[in-house]
PDB file of C-alpha atoms and ligand atoms in Angstrom:
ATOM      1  CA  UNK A   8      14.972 -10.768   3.434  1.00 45.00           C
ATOM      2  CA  UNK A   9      18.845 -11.398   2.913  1.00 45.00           C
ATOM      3  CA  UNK A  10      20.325  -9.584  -0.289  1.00 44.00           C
ATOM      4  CA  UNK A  11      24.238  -9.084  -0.292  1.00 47.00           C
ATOM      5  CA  UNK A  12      25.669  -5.413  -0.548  1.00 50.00           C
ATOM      6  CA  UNK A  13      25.885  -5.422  -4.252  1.00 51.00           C
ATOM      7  CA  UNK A  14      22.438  -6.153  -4.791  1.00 52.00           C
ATOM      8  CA  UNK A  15      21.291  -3.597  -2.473  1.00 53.00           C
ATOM      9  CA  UNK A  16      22.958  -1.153  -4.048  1.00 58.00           C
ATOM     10  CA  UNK A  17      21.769  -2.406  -7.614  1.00 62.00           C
ATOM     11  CA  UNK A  18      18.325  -2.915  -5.926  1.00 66.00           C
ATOM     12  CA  UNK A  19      18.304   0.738  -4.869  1.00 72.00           C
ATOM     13  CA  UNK A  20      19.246   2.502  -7.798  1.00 75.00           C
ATOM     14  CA  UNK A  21      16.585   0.671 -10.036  1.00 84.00           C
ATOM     15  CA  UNK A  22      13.865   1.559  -7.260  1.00 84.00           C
ATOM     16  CA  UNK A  23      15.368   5.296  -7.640  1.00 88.00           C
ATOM     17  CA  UNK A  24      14.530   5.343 -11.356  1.00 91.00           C
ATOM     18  CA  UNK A  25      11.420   3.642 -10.948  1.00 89.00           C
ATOM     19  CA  UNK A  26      10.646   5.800  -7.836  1.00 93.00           C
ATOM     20  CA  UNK A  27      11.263   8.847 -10.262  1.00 95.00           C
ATOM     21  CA  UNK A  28       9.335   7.896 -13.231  1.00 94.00           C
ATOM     22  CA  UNK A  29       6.318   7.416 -11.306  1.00 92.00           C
ATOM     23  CA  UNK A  30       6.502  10.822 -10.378  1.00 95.00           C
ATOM     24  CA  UNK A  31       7.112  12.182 -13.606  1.00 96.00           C
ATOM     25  CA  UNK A  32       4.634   9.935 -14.803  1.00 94.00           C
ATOM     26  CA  UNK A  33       1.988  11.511 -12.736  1.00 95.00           C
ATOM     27  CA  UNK A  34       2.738  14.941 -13.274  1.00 96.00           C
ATOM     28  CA  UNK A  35       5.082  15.591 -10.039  1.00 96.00           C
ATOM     29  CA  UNK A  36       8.326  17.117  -9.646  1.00 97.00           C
ATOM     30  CA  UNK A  37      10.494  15.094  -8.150  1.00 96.00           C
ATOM     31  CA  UNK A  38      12.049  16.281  -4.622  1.00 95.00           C
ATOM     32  CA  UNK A  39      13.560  14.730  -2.029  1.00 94.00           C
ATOM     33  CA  UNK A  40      10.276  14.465   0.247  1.00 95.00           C
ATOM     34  CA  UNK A  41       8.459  12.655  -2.243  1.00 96.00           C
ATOM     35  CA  UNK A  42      11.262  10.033  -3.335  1.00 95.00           C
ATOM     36  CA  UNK A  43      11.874   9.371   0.331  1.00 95.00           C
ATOM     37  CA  UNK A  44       8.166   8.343   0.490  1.00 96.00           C
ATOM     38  CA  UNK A  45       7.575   6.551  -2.385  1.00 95.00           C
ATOM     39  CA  UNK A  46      10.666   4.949  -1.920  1.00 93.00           C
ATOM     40  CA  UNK A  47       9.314   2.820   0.751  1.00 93.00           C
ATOM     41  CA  UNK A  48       6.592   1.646  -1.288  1.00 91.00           C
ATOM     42  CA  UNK A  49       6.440  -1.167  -2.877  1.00 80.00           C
ATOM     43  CA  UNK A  50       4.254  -3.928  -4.901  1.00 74.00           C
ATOM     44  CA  UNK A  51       5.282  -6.453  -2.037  1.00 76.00           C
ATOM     45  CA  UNK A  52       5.430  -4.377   1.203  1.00 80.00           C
ATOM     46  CA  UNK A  53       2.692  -4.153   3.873  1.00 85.00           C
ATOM     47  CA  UNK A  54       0.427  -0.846   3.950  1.00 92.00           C
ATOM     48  CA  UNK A  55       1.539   1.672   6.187  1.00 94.00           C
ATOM     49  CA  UNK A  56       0.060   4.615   7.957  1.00 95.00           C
ATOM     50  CA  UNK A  57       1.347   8.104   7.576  1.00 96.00           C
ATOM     51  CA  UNK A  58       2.745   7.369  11.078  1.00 95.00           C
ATOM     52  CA  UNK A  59       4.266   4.682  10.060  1.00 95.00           C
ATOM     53  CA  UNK A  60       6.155   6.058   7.139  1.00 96.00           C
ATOM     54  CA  UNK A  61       7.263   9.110   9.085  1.00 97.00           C
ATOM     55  CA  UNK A  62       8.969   6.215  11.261  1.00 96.00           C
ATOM     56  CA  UNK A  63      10.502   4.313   8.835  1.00 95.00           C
ATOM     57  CA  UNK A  64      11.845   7.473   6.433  1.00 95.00           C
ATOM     58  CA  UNK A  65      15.322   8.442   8.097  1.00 91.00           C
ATOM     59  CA  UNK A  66      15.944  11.645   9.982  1.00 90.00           C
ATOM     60  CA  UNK A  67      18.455  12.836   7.252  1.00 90.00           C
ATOM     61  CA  UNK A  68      15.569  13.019   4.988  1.00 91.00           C
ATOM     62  CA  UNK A  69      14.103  16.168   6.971  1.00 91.00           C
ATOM     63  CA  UNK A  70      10.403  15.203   6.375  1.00 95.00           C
ATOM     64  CA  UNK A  71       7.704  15.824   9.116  1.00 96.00           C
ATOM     65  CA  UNK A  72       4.942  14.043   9.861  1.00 96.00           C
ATOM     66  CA  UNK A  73       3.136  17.023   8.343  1.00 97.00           C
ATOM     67  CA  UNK A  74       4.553  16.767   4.716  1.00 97.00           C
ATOM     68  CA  UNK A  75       3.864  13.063   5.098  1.00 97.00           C
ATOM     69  CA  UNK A  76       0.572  13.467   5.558  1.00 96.00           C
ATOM     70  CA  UNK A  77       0.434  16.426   2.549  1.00 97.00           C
ATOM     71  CA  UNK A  78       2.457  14.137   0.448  1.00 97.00           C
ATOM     72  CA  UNK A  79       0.128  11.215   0.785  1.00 97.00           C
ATOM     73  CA  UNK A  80      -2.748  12.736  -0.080  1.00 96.00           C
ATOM     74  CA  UNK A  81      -1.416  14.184  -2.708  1.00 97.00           C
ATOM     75  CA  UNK A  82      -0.390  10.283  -4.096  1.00 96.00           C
ATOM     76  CA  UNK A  83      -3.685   9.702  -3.374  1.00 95.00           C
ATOM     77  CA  UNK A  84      -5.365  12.107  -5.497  1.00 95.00           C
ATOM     78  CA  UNK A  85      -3.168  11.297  -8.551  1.00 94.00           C
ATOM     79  CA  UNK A  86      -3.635   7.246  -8.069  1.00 91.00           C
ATOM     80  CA  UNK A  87      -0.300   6.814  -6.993  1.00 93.00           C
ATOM     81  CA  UNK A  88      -1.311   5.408  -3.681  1.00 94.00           C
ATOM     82  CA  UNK A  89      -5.154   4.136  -2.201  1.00 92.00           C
ATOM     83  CA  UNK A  90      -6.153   4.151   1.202  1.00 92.00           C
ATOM     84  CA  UNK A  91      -7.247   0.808   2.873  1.00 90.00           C
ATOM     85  CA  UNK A  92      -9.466   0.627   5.780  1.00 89.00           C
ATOM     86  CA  UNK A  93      -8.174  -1.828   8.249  1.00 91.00           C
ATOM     87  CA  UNK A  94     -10.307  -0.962  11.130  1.00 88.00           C
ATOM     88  CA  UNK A  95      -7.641   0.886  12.418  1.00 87.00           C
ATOM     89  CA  UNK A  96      -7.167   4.109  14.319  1.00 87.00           C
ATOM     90  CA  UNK A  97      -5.195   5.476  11.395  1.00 90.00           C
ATOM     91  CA  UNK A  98      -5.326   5.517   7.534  1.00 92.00           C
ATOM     92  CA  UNK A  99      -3.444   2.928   6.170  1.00 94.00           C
ATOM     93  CA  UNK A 100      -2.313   3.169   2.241  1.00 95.00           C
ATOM     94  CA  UNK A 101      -0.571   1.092  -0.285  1.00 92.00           C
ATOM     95  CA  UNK A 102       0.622   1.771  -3.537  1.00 90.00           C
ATOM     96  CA  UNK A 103      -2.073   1.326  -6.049  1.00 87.00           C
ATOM     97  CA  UNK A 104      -0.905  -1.563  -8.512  1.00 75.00           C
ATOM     98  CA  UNK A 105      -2.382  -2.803 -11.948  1.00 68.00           C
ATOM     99  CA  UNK A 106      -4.849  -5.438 -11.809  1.00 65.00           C
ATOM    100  CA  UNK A 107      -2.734  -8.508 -11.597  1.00 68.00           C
ATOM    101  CA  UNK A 108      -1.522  -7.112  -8.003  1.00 77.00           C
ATOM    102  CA  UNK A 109      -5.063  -7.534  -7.107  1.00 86.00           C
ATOM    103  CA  UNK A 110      -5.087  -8.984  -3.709  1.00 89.00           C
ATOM    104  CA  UNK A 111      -6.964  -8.390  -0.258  1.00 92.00           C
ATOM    105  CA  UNK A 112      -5.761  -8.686   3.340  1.00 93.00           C
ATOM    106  CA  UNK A 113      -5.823 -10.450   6.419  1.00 94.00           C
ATOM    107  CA  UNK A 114      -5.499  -8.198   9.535  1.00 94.00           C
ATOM    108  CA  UNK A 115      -4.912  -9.772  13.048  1.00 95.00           C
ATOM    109  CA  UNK A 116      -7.292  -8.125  16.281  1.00 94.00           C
ATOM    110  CA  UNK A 117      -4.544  -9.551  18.596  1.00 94.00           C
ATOM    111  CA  UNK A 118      -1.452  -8.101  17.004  1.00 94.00           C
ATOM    112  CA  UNK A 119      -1.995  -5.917  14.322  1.00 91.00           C
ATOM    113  CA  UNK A 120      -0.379  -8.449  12.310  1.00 92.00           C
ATOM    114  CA  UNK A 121      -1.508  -7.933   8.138  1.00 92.00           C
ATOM    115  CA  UNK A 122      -0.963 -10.454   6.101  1.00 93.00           C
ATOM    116  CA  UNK A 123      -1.560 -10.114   2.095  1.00 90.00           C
ATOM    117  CA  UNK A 124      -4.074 -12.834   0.298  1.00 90.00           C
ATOM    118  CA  UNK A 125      -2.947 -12.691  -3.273  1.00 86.00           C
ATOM    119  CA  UNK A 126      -5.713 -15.347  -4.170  1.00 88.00           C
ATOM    120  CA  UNK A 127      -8.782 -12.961  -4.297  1.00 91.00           C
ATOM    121  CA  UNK A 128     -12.132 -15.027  -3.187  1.00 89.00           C
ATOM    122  CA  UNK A 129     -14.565 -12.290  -4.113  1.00 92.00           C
ATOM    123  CA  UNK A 130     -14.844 -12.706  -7.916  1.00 89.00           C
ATOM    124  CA  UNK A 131     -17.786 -15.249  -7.401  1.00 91.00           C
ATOM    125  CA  UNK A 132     -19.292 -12.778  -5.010  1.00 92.00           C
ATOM    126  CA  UNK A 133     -18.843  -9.643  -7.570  1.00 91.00           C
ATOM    127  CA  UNK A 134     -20.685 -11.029 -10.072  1.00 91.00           C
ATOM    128  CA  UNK A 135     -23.734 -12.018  -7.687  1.00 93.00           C
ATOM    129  CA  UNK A 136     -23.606  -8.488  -6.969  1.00 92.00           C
ATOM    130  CA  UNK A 137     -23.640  -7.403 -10.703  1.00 91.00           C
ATOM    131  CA  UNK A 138     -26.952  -9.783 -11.416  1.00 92.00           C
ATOM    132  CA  UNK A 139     -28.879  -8.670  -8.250  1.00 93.00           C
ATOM    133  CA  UNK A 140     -28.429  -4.956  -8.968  1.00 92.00           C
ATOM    134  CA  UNK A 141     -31.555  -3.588 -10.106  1.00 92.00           C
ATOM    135  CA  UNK A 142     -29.278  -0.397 -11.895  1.00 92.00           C
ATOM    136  CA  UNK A 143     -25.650  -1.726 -12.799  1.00 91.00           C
ATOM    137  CA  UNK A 144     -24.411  -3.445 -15.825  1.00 90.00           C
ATOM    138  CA  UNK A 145     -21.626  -4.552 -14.219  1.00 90.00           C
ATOM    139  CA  UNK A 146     -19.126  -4.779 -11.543  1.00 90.00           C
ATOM    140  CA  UNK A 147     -15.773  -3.567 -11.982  1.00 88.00           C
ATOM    141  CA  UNK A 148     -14.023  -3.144  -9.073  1.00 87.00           C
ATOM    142  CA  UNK A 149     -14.077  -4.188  -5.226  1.00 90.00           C
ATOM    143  CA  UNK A 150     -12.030  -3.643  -2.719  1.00 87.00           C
ATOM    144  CA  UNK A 151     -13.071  -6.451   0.927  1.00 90.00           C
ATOM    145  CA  UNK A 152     -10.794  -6.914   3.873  1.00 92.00           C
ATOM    146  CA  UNK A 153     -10.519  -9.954   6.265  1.00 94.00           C
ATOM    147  CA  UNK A 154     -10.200  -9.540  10.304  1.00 96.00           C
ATOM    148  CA  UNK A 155      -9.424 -12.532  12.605  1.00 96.00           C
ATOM    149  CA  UNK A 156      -6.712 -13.945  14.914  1.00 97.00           C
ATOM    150  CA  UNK A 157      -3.101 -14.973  13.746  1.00 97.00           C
ATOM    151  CA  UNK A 158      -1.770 -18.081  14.884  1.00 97.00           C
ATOM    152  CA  UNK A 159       0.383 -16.970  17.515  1.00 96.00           C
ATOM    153  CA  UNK A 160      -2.226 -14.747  19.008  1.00 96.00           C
ATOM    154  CA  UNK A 161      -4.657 -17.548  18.868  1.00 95.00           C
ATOM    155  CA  UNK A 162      -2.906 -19.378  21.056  1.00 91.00           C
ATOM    156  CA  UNK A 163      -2.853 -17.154  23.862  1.00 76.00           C
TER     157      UNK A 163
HETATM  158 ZN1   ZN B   4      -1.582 -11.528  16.045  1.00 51.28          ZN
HETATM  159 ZN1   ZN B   5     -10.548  -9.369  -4.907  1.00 51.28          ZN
END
């Protein structure tokens, strides 16, 4: 994505306050580890393993793969962030949005490639599940990933 250097830097300092009152919001303090993290977090983005965000945070940040790790599950405990299992050798985790960011993925077995589905096909399918279920009233929640091959990786 293209953005000129004034909205980057407009872009940025709204993500810092945003990035800041979702800590507060959840009871953190805010330090430098834990905006560094967050910060690369958003609705939009891809998940990411704790390997991955170690990568992506810059060295001047000072975080280890360690605190990463510490950090995440922390998120995780609080609802800042879920897991996701993509079949992968790591955990991969995205920030937990409301329920209109509701969407599912598509995760290539050539590449590695993930692509998000924001049209979710499994509402149909939830509330089979609801009126075949012997013991629940209801279903409330799901959560249903999608493997395959991407089109470029199809091809060879
Ligand atoms: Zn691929
Ligand atoms: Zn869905």
């Amino acid at each position: 994505m293209k953005k000129t250097k004034n909205t980057t830097t407009t872009t940025n300092r709204n993500k810092k306050a945003e990035v800041e009152a979702l800590l507060r919001g959840n009871g953190f303090k805010v330090t430098g580890p834990r905006t560094a993290i967050l910060s690369l977090f958003s609705e939009k983005c891809a998940p990411m393993s704790a390997e991955q965000i170690f990568k992506k945070l810059s060295p001047d940040t000072g975080v280890d793969l360690v605190t990463v790790y510490r950090t995440m599950a922390s998120f995780e405990e609080k609802g800042i962030m879920k897991r996701i299992d993509l079949h992968k050798d790591a955990v991969y985790f995205e920030i937990n949005g409301d329920d209109t960011h509701h969407h599912h993925h598509i995760v290539c077995n050539g590449c590695g490639k993930i692509e998000k589905m924001e049209k979710c096909p499994a509402e149909p399918l939830a509330r089979t599940a609801a009126s075949h279920s012997a013991h629940f009233a209801e279903v409330t929640a799901h959560s249903l990933e999608f493997f395959g091959m991407c089109k470029s990786c199809a091809k060879h």
